[in-house]
């Protein structure tokens, strides 16, 4: 799967991704009926995304199989999206991660008190683990990517396991965080439920995913082969609700970045939203690639993305 040809097939615009996939019912509500919301992703490759008509959760269709996703992460992912062909995460990634870790720590505020048990799922190169440890927390990371996990251990002295099941069965945490993780999973509701099950009494769960309703870039820029699910505020809350969680009223909320706690009887139930799929399909109405290329609208985002990469590369020097 990691042959040069395979990597190339992940990069050529207007072609399909090299995978077969399989049909899947909605992970959030079980409904099978969908509306197509996109046929193209941010690399202008052919990739079909659908929204569930029952609840509005967006997913890749057909859904890559578990084996196809594993193979993708083992080979193409870091190389295709972060240009991390070396053994060390690139500087622009590290700078961006450090900045994000600072925002996340600030949002969680007093929850990151000395002695608090913190679990960061998808801990990457370990910047949030380092931020938590700097506040006196006892931090554990989960990171399947070997290069990044090794870097987090070596650079930050962090404790990093390769999967959730490797935790002791009775391990509980005061703070669990999952930053840009759920959109990568075939079964985000199950993972949220397992994370909710790890919360100590009074514990909080931070979840952040890309907001598919974000404006400011053309619709297809929001689609990405590695993101097999797409959320908006309502579907993130509904997924958390299925996992027995509710938004925590004491924390600042930003669209699809939210802090949850175990739902109390007084919390309003998060119900799937009928009609959300139609709203999303209209908002994400596909732009024809030819017309898009001719319009020159791709120029701005491309310049911004490169400017960002350059800034992140040199930040902190
Ligand atoms: Zn659904």
Coordinates of C-alpha atoms and ligand atoms in Angstrom, one line a residue:
X1 CA 0.0 0.0 0.0
X2 CA 2.9 2.4 0.5
X3 CA 4.4 2.0 -3.0
X4 CA 5.3 5.2 -4.8
X5 CA 2.5 4.6 -7.2
X6 CA 0.0 4.3 -4.4
X7 CA 1.2 7.6 -2.9
X8 CA 0.8 9.2 -6.4
X9 CA -2.7 7.9 -6.7
X10 CA -3.5 9.8 -3.5
X11 CA -2.3 13.0 -5.1
X12 CA -3.5 13.3 -8.7
X13 CA -6.5 15.7 -8.9
X14 CA -9.8 14.7 -10.6
X15 CA -9.2 10.9 -9.9
X16 CA -10.6 8.7 -7.3
X17 CA -8.8 7.7 -4.2
X18 CA -7.4 4.1 -4.4
X19 CA -9.9 2.4 -2.1
X20 CA -13.0 0.2 -2.4
X21 CA -14.9 1.1 0.7
X22 CA -18.2 -0.2 1.9
X23 CA -21.7 1.0 2.4
X24 CA -22.5 2.1 6.0
X25 CA -25.5 3.3 7.9
X26 CA -25.3 6.5 9.9
X27 CA -23.0 6.1 12.9
X28 CA -25.1 8.6 14.9
X29 CA -28.7 7.6 14.2
X30 CA -28.6 4.4 12.2
X31 CA -30.5 5.9 9.3
X32 CA -29.4 4.8 5.8
X33 CA -30.9 7.5 3.6
X34 CA -28.5 10.3 2.6
X35 CA -28.1 13.4 0.6
X36 CA -24.9 14.0 -1.4
X37 CA -23.1 17.1 -0.2
X38 CA -19.8 16.9 -2.1
X39 CA -18.1 15.0 -4.9
X40 CA -14.7 16.6 -4.6
X41 CA -12.3 17.1 -1.8
X42 CA -9.7 19.9 -1.0
X43 CA -7.2 18.3 -3.3
X44 CA -9.8 18.4 -6.1
X45 CA -9.8 14.6 -6.1
X46 CA -13.1 12.7 -6.5
X47 CA -14.5 11.9 -3.1
X48 CA -18.2 11.5 -2.3
X49 CA -19.5 12.9 1.0
X50 CA -23.1 12.4 2.1
X51 CA -25.2 13.9 4.9
X52 CA -27.6 11.6 6.8
X53 CA -31.2 12.7 6.3
X54 CA -32.0 11.5 9.8
X55 CA -29.5 13.6 11.7
X56 CA -27.2 15.6 9.4
X57 CA -24.0 13.7 10.3
X58 CA -21.7 13.9 7.2
X59 CA -19.6 10.8 6.1
X60 CA -17.5 9.6 3.3
X61 CA -19.5 7.3 1.0
X62 CA -18.5 4.6 0.4
X63 CA -16.8 4.4 3.8
X64 CA -13.2 3.2 3.7
X65 CA -13.0 -0.2 5.4
X66 CA -11.0 -0.5 8.7
X67 CA -8.2 -2.2 6.8
X68 CA -8.1 0.5 4.2
X69 CA -8.0 3.3 6.8
X70 CA -5.2 1.5 8.7
X71 CA -3.2 1.1 5.6
X72 CA -3.8 4.8 4.7
X73 CA -2.5 5.9 8.1
X74 CA 0.4 3.5 8.0
X75 CA 1.6 4.9 4.7
X76 CA 0.1 7.9 3.1
X77 CA -1.3 10.1 5.8
X78 CA 1.6 12.0 7.3
X79 CA 3.4 12.0 4.0
X80 CA 0.4 13.2 2.0
X81 CA -0.8 15.8 4.4
X82 CA 2.0 17.0 6.5
X83 CA 5.1 16.3 4.4
X84 CA 6.6 14.5 7.4
X85 CA 8.7 12.0 5.5
X86 CA 11.5 12.3 8.0
X87 CA 11.6 10.8 11.5
X88 CA 10.9 14.1 13.2
X89 CA 7.7 16.1 12.9
X90 CA 8.3 19.2 10.8
X91 CA 8.8 22.5 12.5
X92 CA 5.6 24.1 11.1
X93 CA 3.6 21.2 12.6
X94 CA 5.3 21.5 16.0
X95 CA 4.7 25.3 16.1
X96 CA 1.0 24.9 15.2
X97 CA 0.6 22.1 17.8
X98 CA 2.2 24.2 20.5
X99 CA -0.1 27.1 19.8
X100 CA -3.2 24.8 19.8
X101 CA -2.1 23.2 23.0
X102 CA -1.9 26.6 24.6
X103 CA -5.5 27.4 23.5
X104 CA -6.8 24.1 24.7
X105 CA -5.1 24.5 28.1
X106 CA -6.5 28.0 28.5
X107 CA -10.0 26.8 27.6
X108 CA -9.8 24.0 30.2
X109 CA -8.4 26.4 32.8
X110 CA -8.9 25.2 36.4
X111 CA -9.7 21.7 35.3
X112 CA -5.9 21.3 34.6
X113 CA -5.1 21.6 38.3
X114 CA -2.0 20.1 39.9
X115 CA -2.6 16.3 40.4
X116 CA -5.4 16.1 37.8
X117 CA -5.4 12.9 35.8
X118 CA -5.4 13.9 32.1
X119 CA -5.9 11.6 29.1
X120 CA -5.1 13.1 25.6
X121 CA -6.4 10.8 22.8
X122 CA -4.6 11.4 19.5
X123 CA -1.7 13.1 21.4
X124 CA 0.5 13.4 18.3
X125 CA 3.8 15.0 19.0
X126 CA 2.8 15.6 22.6
X127 CA 2.5 19.4 23.0
X128 CA -0.7 19.2 25.0
X129 CA 0.7 16.5 27.2
X130 CA 3.6 18.9 27.9
X131 CA 1.3 21.7 28.6
X132 CA -0.7 19.6 31.1
X133 CA 2.4 18.4 32.8
X134 CA 3.7 21.9 33.1
X135 CA 0.5 22.6 35.1
X136 CA 1.3 19.7 37.5
X137 CA -1.1 17.2 35.9
X138 CA -0.5 13.5 35.5
X139 CA -0.8 13.2 31.8
X140 CA -1.2 10.1 29.5
X141 CA -1.4 10.2 25.8
X142 CA -2.8 7.7 23.2
X143 CA -1.1 7.9 19.8
X144 CA -1.1 5.1 17.2
X145 CA 1.4 7.0 14.9
X146 CA 4.8 5.6 16.0
X147 CA 7.0 8.4 14.8
X148 CA 4.9 11.0 16.6
X149 CA 4.5 8.9 19.8
X150 CA 8.3 8.3 19.9
X151 CA 8.9 12.0 19.5
X152 CA 6.5 12.9 22.3
X153 CA 8.3 10.4 24.7
X154 CA 11.8 11.6 23.7
X155 CA 11.1 15.3 23.6
X156 CA 8.5 15.8 26.3
X157 CA 9.2 12.7 28.5
X158 CA 5.5 11.9 28.0
X159 CA 3.7 8.7 28.8
X160 CA 2.2 7.6 25.5
X161 CA 0.3 4.3 24.8
X162 CA -0.6 3.2 21.2
X163 CA -4.3 2.5 21.8
X164 CA -7.1 3.1 24.2
X165 CA -7.3 -0.6 25.1
X166 CA -3.8 -0.5 26.5
X167 CA -5.0 1.6 29.5
X168 CA -5.5 -0.3 32.8
X169 CA -9.2 -1.3 32.8
X170 CA -9.9 0.8 35.9
X171 CA -8.0 3.9 34.9
X172 CA -10.2 7.0 35.3
X173 CA -9.4 10.6 34.4
X174 CA -10.4 14.1 35.5
X175 CA -9.9 15.5 32.0
X176 CA -10.1 13.7 28.7
X177 CA -9.3 15.5 25.5
X178 CA -9.7 14.5 21.8
X179 CA -8.6 17.3 19.5
X180 CA -9.3 16.6 15.8
X181 CA -9.7 12.9 16.4
X182 CA -13.4 12.0 16.0
X183 CA -13.6 13.0 12.3
X184 CA -10.9 10.4 11.5
X185 CA -12.9 7.5 13.0
X186 CA -15.4 5.1 11.4
X187 CA -17.2 4.8 14.8
X188 CA -16.9 8.2 16.6
X189 CA -20.0 7.5 18.8
X190 CA -18.5 4.3 20.2
X191 CA -15.1 6.1 20.9
X192 CA -17.0 9.0 22.6
X193 CA -18.8 6.4 24.8
X194 CA -15.6 4.7 25.7
X195 CA -14.0 8.0 26.6
X196 CA -17.0 9.0 28.6
X197 CA -16.6 5.7 30.5
X198 CA -13.1 6.8 31.5
X199 CA -14.3 10.0 33.2
X200 CA -13.9 10.2 37.0
X201 CA -16.8 11.7 38.9
X202 CA -16.9 15.4 38.0
X203 CA -14.6 14.8 35.1
X204 CA -14.8 16.8 31.8
X205 CA -14.3 15.8 28.2
X206 CA -13.0 18.2 25.6
X207 CA -13.8 17.4 22.0
X208 CA -12.9 19.5 19.0
X209 CA -13.5 18.7 15.3
X210 CA -13.4 20.8 12.2
X211 CA -16.6 22.7 11.7
X212 CA -18.2 21.7 8.4
X213 CA -20.5 24.7 8.6
X214 CA -17.5 27.1 8.8
X215 CA -17.6 29.7 6.1
X216 CA -14.7 31.6 4.7
X217 CA -13.4 28.9 2.4
X218 CA -15.0 27.2 -0.6
X219 CA -17.1 24.2 0.3
X220 CA -14.8 21.5 -1.1
X221 CA -11.9 22.8 1.0
X222 CA -13.7 21.3 4.0
X223 CA -13.4 17.7 2.6
X224 CA -10.5 15.5 3.2
X225 CA -9.9 11.8 2.7
X226 CA -8.7 11.3 6.2
X227 CA -11.9 12.9 7.6
X228 CA -14.4 10.1 7.2
X229 CA -17.0 12.0 9.3
X230 CA -18.0 15.6 9.2
X231 CA -19.6 17.4 12.1
X232 CA -21.4 20.7 12.8
X233 CA -22.3 21.9 16.3
X234 CA -25.6 20.0 16.4
X235 CA -24.2 16.7 15.3
X236 CA -21.2 16.9 17.7
X237 CA -23.6 17.5 20.5
X238 CA -25.9 14.7 19.4
X239 CA -22.9 12.3 19.2
X240 CA -21.8 13.4 22.7
X241 CA -25.5 12.9 23.8
X242 CA -25.5 9.3 22.5
X243 CA -22.4 8.8 24.6
X244 CA -24.2 10.1 27.7
X245 CA -22.6 13.5 27.7
X246 CA -23.9 17.0 27.7
X247 CA -22.3 20.4 27.1
X248 CA -20.7 21.7 30.3
X249 CA -22.3 25.1 31.2
X250 CA -19.1 26.4 32.9
X251 CA -16.9 26.3 29.7
X252 CA -16.8 28.6 26.8
X253 CA -18.2 27.0 23.7
X254 CA -17.0 27.6 20.1
X255 CA -19.0 25.8 17.4
X256 CA -17.4 22.4 17.2
X257 CA -14.9 22.9 20.1
X258 CA -16.7 22.0 23.3
X259 CA -16.3 20.7 26.9
X260 CA -18.8 18.0 28.0
X261 CA -19.7 16.3 31.3
X262 CA -21.8 13.3 32.1
X263 CA -25.4 14.3 31.3
X264 CA -27.6 15.2 34.3
X265 CA -31.3 14.6 34.4
X266 CA -31.8 18.4 34.1
X267 CA -29.8 18.6 30.8
X268 CA -31.9 19.0 27.6
X269 CA -31.5 15.9 25.5
X270 CA -29.6 16.4 22.3
X271 CA -31.8 15.1 19.5
X272 CA -30.9 14.5 15.9
X273 CA -32.1 17.5 13.8
X274 CA -34.4 16.6 10.9
X275 CA -33.8 19.0 8.0
X276 CA -30.1 19.5 8.9
X277 CA -29.0 17.4 5.9
X278 CA -30.8 19.7 3.5
X279 CA -29.4 22.8 5.1
X280 CA -25.9 21.4 4.9
X281 CA -26.3 20.2 1.3
X282 CA -27.3 23.7 0.3
X283 CA -24.5 25.3 2.2
X284 CA -21.9 22.9 0.8
X285 CA -23.3 22.9 -2.8
X286 CA -20.5 21.6 -4.9
X287 CA -18.5 23.9 -7.2
X288 CA -17.7 22.3 -10.5
X289 CA -13.9 21.8 -10.6
X290 CA -13.5 23.3 -14.1
X291 CA -15.5 26.4 -13.2
X292 CA -13.6 26.6 -9.9
X293 CA -10.3 26.5 -11.6
X294 CA -11.3 29.1 -14.2
X295 CA -12.7 31.4 -11.5
X296 CA -9.3 31.7 -9.8
X297 CA -11.1 31.4 -6.4
X298 CA -8.5 28.7 -5.5
X299 CA -5.7 31.3 -5.5
X300 CA -6.6 33.0 -2.2
X301 CA -6.9 29.8 -0.1
X302 CA -3.7 28.4 -1.7
X303 CA -1.7 31.6 -0.9
X304 CA -3.2 31.6 2.7
X305 CA -2.3 28.0 3.3
X306 CA 1.3 28.4 2.1
X307 CA 1.7 31.7 4.0
X308 CA 0.5 29.8 7.1
X309 CA 2.9 27.0 6.5
X310 CA 5.8 29.4 6.1
X311 CA 4.8 31.4 9.2
X312 CA 4.5 28.2 11.2
X313 CA 7.8 27.0 10.0
X314 CA 9.6 30.1 11.1
X315 CA 7.6 30.9 14.3
X316 CA 9.6 30.7 17.5
X317 CA 13.0 30.9 15.8
Ligands
LIG1 ZN1 -27.9 10.0 11.1

